[in-house]
Coordinates of C-alpha atoms and ligand atoms in Angstrom, one line a residue:
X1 CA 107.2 137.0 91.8
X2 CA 105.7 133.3 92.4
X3 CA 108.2 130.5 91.3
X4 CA 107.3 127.0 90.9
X5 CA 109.7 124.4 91.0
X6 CA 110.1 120.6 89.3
X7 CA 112.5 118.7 90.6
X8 CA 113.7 117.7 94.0
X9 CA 117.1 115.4 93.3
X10 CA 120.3 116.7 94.2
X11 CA 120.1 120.3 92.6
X12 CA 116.3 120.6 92.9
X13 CA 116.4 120.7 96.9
X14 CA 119.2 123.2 96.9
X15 CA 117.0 125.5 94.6
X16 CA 114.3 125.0 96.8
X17 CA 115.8 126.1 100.1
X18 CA 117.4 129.3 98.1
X19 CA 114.2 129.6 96.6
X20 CA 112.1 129.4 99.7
X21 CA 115.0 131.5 101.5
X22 CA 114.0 134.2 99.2
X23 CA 110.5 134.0 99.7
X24 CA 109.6 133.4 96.2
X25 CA 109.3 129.8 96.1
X26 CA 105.0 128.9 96.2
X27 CA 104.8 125.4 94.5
X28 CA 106.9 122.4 94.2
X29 CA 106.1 119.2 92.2
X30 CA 107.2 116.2 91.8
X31 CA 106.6 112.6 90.0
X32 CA 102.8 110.9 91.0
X33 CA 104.8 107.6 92.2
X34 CA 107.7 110.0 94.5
X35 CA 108.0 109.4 98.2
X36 CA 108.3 112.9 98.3
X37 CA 104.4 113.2 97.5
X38 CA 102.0 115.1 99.8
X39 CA 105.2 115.5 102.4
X40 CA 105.8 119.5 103.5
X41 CA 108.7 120.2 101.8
X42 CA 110.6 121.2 105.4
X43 CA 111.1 117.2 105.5
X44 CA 112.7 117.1 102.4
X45 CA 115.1 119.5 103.0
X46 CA 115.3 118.6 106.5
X47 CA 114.6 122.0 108.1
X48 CA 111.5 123.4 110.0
X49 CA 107.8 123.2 108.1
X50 CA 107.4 125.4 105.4
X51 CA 103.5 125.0 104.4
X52 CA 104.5 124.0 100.9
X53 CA 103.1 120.6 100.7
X54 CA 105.1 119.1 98.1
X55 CA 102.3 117.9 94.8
X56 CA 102.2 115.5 92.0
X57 CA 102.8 116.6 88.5
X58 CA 99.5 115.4 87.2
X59 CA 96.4 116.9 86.7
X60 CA 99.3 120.1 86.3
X61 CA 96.5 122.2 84.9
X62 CA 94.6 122.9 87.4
X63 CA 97.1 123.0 89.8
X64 CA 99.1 125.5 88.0
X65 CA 95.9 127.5 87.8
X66 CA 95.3 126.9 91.9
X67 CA 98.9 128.5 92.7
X68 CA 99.4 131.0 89.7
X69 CA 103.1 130.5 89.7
X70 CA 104.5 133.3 87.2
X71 CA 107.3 131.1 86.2
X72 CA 108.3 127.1 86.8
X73 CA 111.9 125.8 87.2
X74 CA 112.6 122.8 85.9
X75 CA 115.6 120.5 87.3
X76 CA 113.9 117.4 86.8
X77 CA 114.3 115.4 83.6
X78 CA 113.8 115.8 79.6
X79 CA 109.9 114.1 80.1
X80 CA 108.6 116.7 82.3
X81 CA 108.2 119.5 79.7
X82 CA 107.9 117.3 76.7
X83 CA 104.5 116.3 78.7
X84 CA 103.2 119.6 80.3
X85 CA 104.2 122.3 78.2
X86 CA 100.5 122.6 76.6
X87 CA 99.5 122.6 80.4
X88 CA 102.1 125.5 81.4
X89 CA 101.5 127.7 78.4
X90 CA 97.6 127.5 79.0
X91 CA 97.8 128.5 82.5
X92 CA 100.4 131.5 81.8
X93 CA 103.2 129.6 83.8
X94 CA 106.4 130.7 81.7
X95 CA 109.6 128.2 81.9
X96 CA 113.2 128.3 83.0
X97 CA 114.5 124.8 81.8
X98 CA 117.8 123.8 83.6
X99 CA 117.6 120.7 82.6
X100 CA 120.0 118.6 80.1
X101 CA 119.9 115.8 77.8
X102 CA 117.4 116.9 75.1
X103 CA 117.1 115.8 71.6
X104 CA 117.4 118.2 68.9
X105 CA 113.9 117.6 67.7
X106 CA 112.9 118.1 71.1
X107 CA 114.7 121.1 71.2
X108 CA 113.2 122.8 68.2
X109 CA 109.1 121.7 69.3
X110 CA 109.9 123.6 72.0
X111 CA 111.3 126.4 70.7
X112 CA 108.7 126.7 67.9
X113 CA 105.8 126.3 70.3
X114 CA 107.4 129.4 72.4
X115 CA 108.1 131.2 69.1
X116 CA 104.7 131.2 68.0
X117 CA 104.3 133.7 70.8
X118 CA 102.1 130.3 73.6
X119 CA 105.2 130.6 76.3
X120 CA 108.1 132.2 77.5
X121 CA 110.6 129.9 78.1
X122 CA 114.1 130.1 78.8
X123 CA 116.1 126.3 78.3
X124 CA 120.1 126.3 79.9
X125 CA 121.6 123.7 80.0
X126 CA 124.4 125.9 81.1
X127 CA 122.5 128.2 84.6
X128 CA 125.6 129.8 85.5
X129 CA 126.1 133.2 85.0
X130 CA 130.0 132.4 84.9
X131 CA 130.1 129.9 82.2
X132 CA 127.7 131.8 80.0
X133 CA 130.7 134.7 80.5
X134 CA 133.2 131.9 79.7
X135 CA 131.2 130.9 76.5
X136 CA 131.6 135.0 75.4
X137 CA 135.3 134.6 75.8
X138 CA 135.4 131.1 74.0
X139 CA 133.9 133.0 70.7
X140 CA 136.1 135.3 70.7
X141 CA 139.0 133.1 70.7
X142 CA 137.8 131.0 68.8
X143 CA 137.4 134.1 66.0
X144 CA 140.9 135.0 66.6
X145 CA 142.8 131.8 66.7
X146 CA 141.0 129.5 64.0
X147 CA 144.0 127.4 63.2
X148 CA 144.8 126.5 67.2
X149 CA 143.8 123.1 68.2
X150 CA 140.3 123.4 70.4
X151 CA 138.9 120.6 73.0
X152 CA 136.3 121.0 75.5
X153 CA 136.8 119.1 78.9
X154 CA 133.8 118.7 81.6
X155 CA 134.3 117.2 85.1
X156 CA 131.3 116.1 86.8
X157 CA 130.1 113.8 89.6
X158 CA 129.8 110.2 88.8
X159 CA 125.5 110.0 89.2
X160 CA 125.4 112.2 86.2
X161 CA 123.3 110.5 83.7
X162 CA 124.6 112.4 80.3
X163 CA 128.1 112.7 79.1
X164 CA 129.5 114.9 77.7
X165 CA 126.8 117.7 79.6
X166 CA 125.0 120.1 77.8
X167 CA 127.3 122.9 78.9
X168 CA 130.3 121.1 76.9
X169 CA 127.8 120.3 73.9
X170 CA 126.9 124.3 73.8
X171 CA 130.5 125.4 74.0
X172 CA 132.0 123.1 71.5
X173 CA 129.2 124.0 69.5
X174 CA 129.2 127.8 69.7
X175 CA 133.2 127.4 69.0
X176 CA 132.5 125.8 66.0
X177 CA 130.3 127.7 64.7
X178 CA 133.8 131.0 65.0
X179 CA 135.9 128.7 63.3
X180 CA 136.8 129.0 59.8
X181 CA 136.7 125.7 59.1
X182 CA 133.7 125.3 61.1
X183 CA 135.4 121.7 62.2
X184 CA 133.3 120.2 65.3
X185 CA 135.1 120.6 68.4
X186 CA 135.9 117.4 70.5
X187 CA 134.3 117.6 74.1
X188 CA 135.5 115.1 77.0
X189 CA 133.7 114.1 80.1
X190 CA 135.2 112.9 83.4
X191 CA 132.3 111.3 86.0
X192 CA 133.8 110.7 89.3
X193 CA 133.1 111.4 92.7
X194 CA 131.5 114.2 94.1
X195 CA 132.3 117.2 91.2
X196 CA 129.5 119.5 91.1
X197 CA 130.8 121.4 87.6
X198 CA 134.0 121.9 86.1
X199 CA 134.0 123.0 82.2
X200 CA 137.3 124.1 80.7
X201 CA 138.6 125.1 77.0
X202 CA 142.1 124.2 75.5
X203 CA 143.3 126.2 73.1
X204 CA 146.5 124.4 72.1
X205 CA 148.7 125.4 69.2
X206 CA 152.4 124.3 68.3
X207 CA 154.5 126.8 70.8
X208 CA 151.2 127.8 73.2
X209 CA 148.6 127.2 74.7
X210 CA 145.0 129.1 76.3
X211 CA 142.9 127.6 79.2
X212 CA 139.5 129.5 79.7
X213 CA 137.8 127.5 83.2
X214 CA 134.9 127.4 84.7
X215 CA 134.4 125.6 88.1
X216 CA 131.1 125.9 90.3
X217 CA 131.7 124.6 93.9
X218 CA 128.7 124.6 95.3
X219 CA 124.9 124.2 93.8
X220 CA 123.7 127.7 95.0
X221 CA 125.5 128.7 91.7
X222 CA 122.8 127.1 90.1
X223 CA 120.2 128.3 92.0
X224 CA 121.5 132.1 91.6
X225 CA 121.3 131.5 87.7
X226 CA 117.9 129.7 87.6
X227 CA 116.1 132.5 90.2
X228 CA 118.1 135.3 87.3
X229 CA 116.7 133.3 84.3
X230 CA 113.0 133.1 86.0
X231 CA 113.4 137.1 86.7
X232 CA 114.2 137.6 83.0
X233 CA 111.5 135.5 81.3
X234 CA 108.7 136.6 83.7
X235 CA 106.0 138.5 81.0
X236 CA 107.6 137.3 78.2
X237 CA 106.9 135.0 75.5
X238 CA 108.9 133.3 72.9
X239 CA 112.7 131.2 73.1
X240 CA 115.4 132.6 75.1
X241 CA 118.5 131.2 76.5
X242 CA 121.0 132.7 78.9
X243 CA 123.1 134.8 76.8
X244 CA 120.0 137.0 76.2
X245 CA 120.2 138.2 79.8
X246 CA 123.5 139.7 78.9
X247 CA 122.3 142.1 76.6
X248 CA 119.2 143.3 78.7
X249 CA 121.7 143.5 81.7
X250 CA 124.0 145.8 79.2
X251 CA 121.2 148.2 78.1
X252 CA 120.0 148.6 82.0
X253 CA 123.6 149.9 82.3
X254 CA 123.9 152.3 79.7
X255 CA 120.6 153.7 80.8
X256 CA 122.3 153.8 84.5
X257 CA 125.3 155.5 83.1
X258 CA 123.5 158.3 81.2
X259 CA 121.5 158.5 84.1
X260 CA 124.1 159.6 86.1
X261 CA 125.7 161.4 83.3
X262 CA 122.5 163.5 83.5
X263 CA 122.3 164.2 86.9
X264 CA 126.0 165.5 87.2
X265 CA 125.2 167.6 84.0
X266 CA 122.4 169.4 85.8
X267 CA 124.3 170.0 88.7
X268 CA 126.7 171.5 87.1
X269 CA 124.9 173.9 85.3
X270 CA 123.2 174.5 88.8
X271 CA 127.0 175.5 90.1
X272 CA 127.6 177.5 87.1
Ligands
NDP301 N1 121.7 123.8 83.7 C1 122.5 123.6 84.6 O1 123.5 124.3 84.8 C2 122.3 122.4 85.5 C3 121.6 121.4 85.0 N2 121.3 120.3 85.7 C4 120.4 119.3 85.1 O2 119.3 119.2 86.0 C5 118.8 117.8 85.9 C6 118.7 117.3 87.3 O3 119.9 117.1 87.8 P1 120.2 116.4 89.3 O4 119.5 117.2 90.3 O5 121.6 116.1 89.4 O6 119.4 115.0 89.1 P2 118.7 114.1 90.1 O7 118.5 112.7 89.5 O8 119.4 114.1 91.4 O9 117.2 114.7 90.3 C7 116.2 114.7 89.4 C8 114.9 114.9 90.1 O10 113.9 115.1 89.1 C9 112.8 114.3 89.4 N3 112.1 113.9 88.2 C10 112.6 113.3 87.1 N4 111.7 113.2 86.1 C11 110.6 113.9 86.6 C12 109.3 114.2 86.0 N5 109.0 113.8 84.8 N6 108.4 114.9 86.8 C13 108.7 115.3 88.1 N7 110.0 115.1 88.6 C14 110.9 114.4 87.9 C15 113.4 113.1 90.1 O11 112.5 112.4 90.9 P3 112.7 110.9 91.5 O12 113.8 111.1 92.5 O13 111.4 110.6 92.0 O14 113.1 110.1 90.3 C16 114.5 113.7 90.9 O15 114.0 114.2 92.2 C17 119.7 117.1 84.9 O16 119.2 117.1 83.6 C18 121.0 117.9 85.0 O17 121.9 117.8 83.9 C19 121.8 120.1 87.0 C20 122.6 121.1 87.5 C21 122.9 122.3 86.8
LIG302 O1 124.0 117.5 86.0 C1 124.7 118.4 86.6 O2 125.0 118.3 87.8 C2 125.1 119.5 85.8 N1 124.7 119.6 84.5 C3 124.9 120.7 83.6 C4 125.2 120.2 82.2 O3 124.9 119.0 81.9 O4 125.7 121.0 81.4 C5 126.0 121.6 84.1 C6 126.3 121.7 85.5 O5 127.7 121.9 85.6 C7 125.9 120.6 86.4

């Protein structure tokens, strides 16, 4: 697989160099007016020279169709695929979208453009594998304990341009939509310091109380989720977010377990 990448800030680099690590990594853009423009991308990271030369995101086109990337991750901001998905879906690049801060129109052009069957795209505002799993276990308290009180609270470093983050926005909002009284859920943020991502649910009622947490320590969290993401939308088309990895992970293993079920079956008809 051939991954491009958008976005070099403080998440993009540490996807690059897991990326690159990995040996999957062949583009990397960046804004026309960057710094970073033209430099290898070894001096960004500050390791040795890695032959990427890091390129501009204009004239994307053609230079998606140079480097035939399979799929492009984006950490960069809400403008990059508002301007180049046309460009992405011509040259066959499909699209993992970490990025946050959409607007719901913006939300639904892009997922009707990948409906109509131009793109594969997968947008997460949430990357992690583990708060996707804490998301599952919101629902389902969230079904069973409609009249508790429920708040979402997010922790994150104090650069971070939206508040409350996407993740919270998803959670409160997949909560809502379990409750009976389908009452919007409050979501809190905290900006300070260095906190790379801490998400949590209260459930509080009148004699107890349930906290469901999510903390990621370090940014290769994110990068493990994004490289996943690009893995599941490479060769498909249409709107996808990470959940939907869940249930393709799930039928890989029930065909593992009847596989095996199989195999011990036949050898013990072999014995017999
Ligand atoms: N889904 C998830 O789990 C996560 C999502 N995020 C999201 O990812 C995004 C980036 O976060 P973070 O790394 O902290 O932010 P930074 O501000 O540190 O980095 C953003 C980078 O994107 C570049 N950029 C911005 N706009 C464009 C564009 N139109 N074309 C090309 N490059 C562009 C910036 O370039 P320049 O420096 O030149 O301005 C910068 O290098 C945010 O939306 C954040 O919420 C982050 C972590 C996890
Ligand atoms: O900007 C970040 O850093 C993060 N943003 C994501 C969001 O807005 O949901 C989540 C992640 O924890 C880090």
């Amino acid at each position: 697989m051939k991954i491009a990448l958008v976005g070099l800030g403080r998440t993009g680099k540490i996807v690059a160099e897991y990326l690159w690590q990995k040996k999957v990594l062949n583009m990397v853009l960046c804004r026309p007016e960057s710094s970073k423009a033209h430099k290898d991308l070894g001096e960004i990271l500050n390791c040795k020279d890695t032959g990427i030369l890091v390129e501009t995101s204009d004239h994307l086109e053609r230079k998606l169709f140079q480097n035939q990337p399979d799929v492009l991750i984006d950490f960069s901001s809400s403008n990059f695929l508002k301007d180049n998905i046309h460009a992405l879906a011509k040259s066959g690049t499909n699209v993992v979208t970490a990025v946050t801060g959409y607007e719901p129109a913006e939300v639904e052009k892009i997922r009707n453009f990948a409906e109509k069957g131009n793109i594969g795209v997968i947008m997460a505002p949430n990357i992690t594998y583990g708060v996707n799993v804490l998301m599952l276990m919101a629902e389902i308290v969230a079904e069973l304990m409609s009249d508790y009180d429920f708040e979402v609270l997010e922790e994150h470093h104090k650069h971070k341009q939206d508040r409350p983050s996407g993740t919270a926005k998803k959670i409160a909002d997949k909560i809502r939509v379990k409750l009976m009284n389908n009452q919007e859920v409050p979501a809190q943020a905290v900006r300070a310091g260095g906190i790379i991502g801490k998400h949590k649910v209260l459930v509080c009622g009148e004699f107890d109380k349930i906290e469901i947490s999510h903390e990621s320590f370090s940014r290769v969290a994110f990068a493990q989720g994004a490289y996943k993401a690009a893995q599941f939308i490479t060769g498909k088309t249409g709107f996808y977010e990470m959940t939907d990895i869940f249930e393709q992970e799930r039928q890989e293993r029930q065909k593992q377990v009847s596989a095996s079920y199989d195999e011990k079956h036949a050898e013990e008809l072999d014995l017999a």
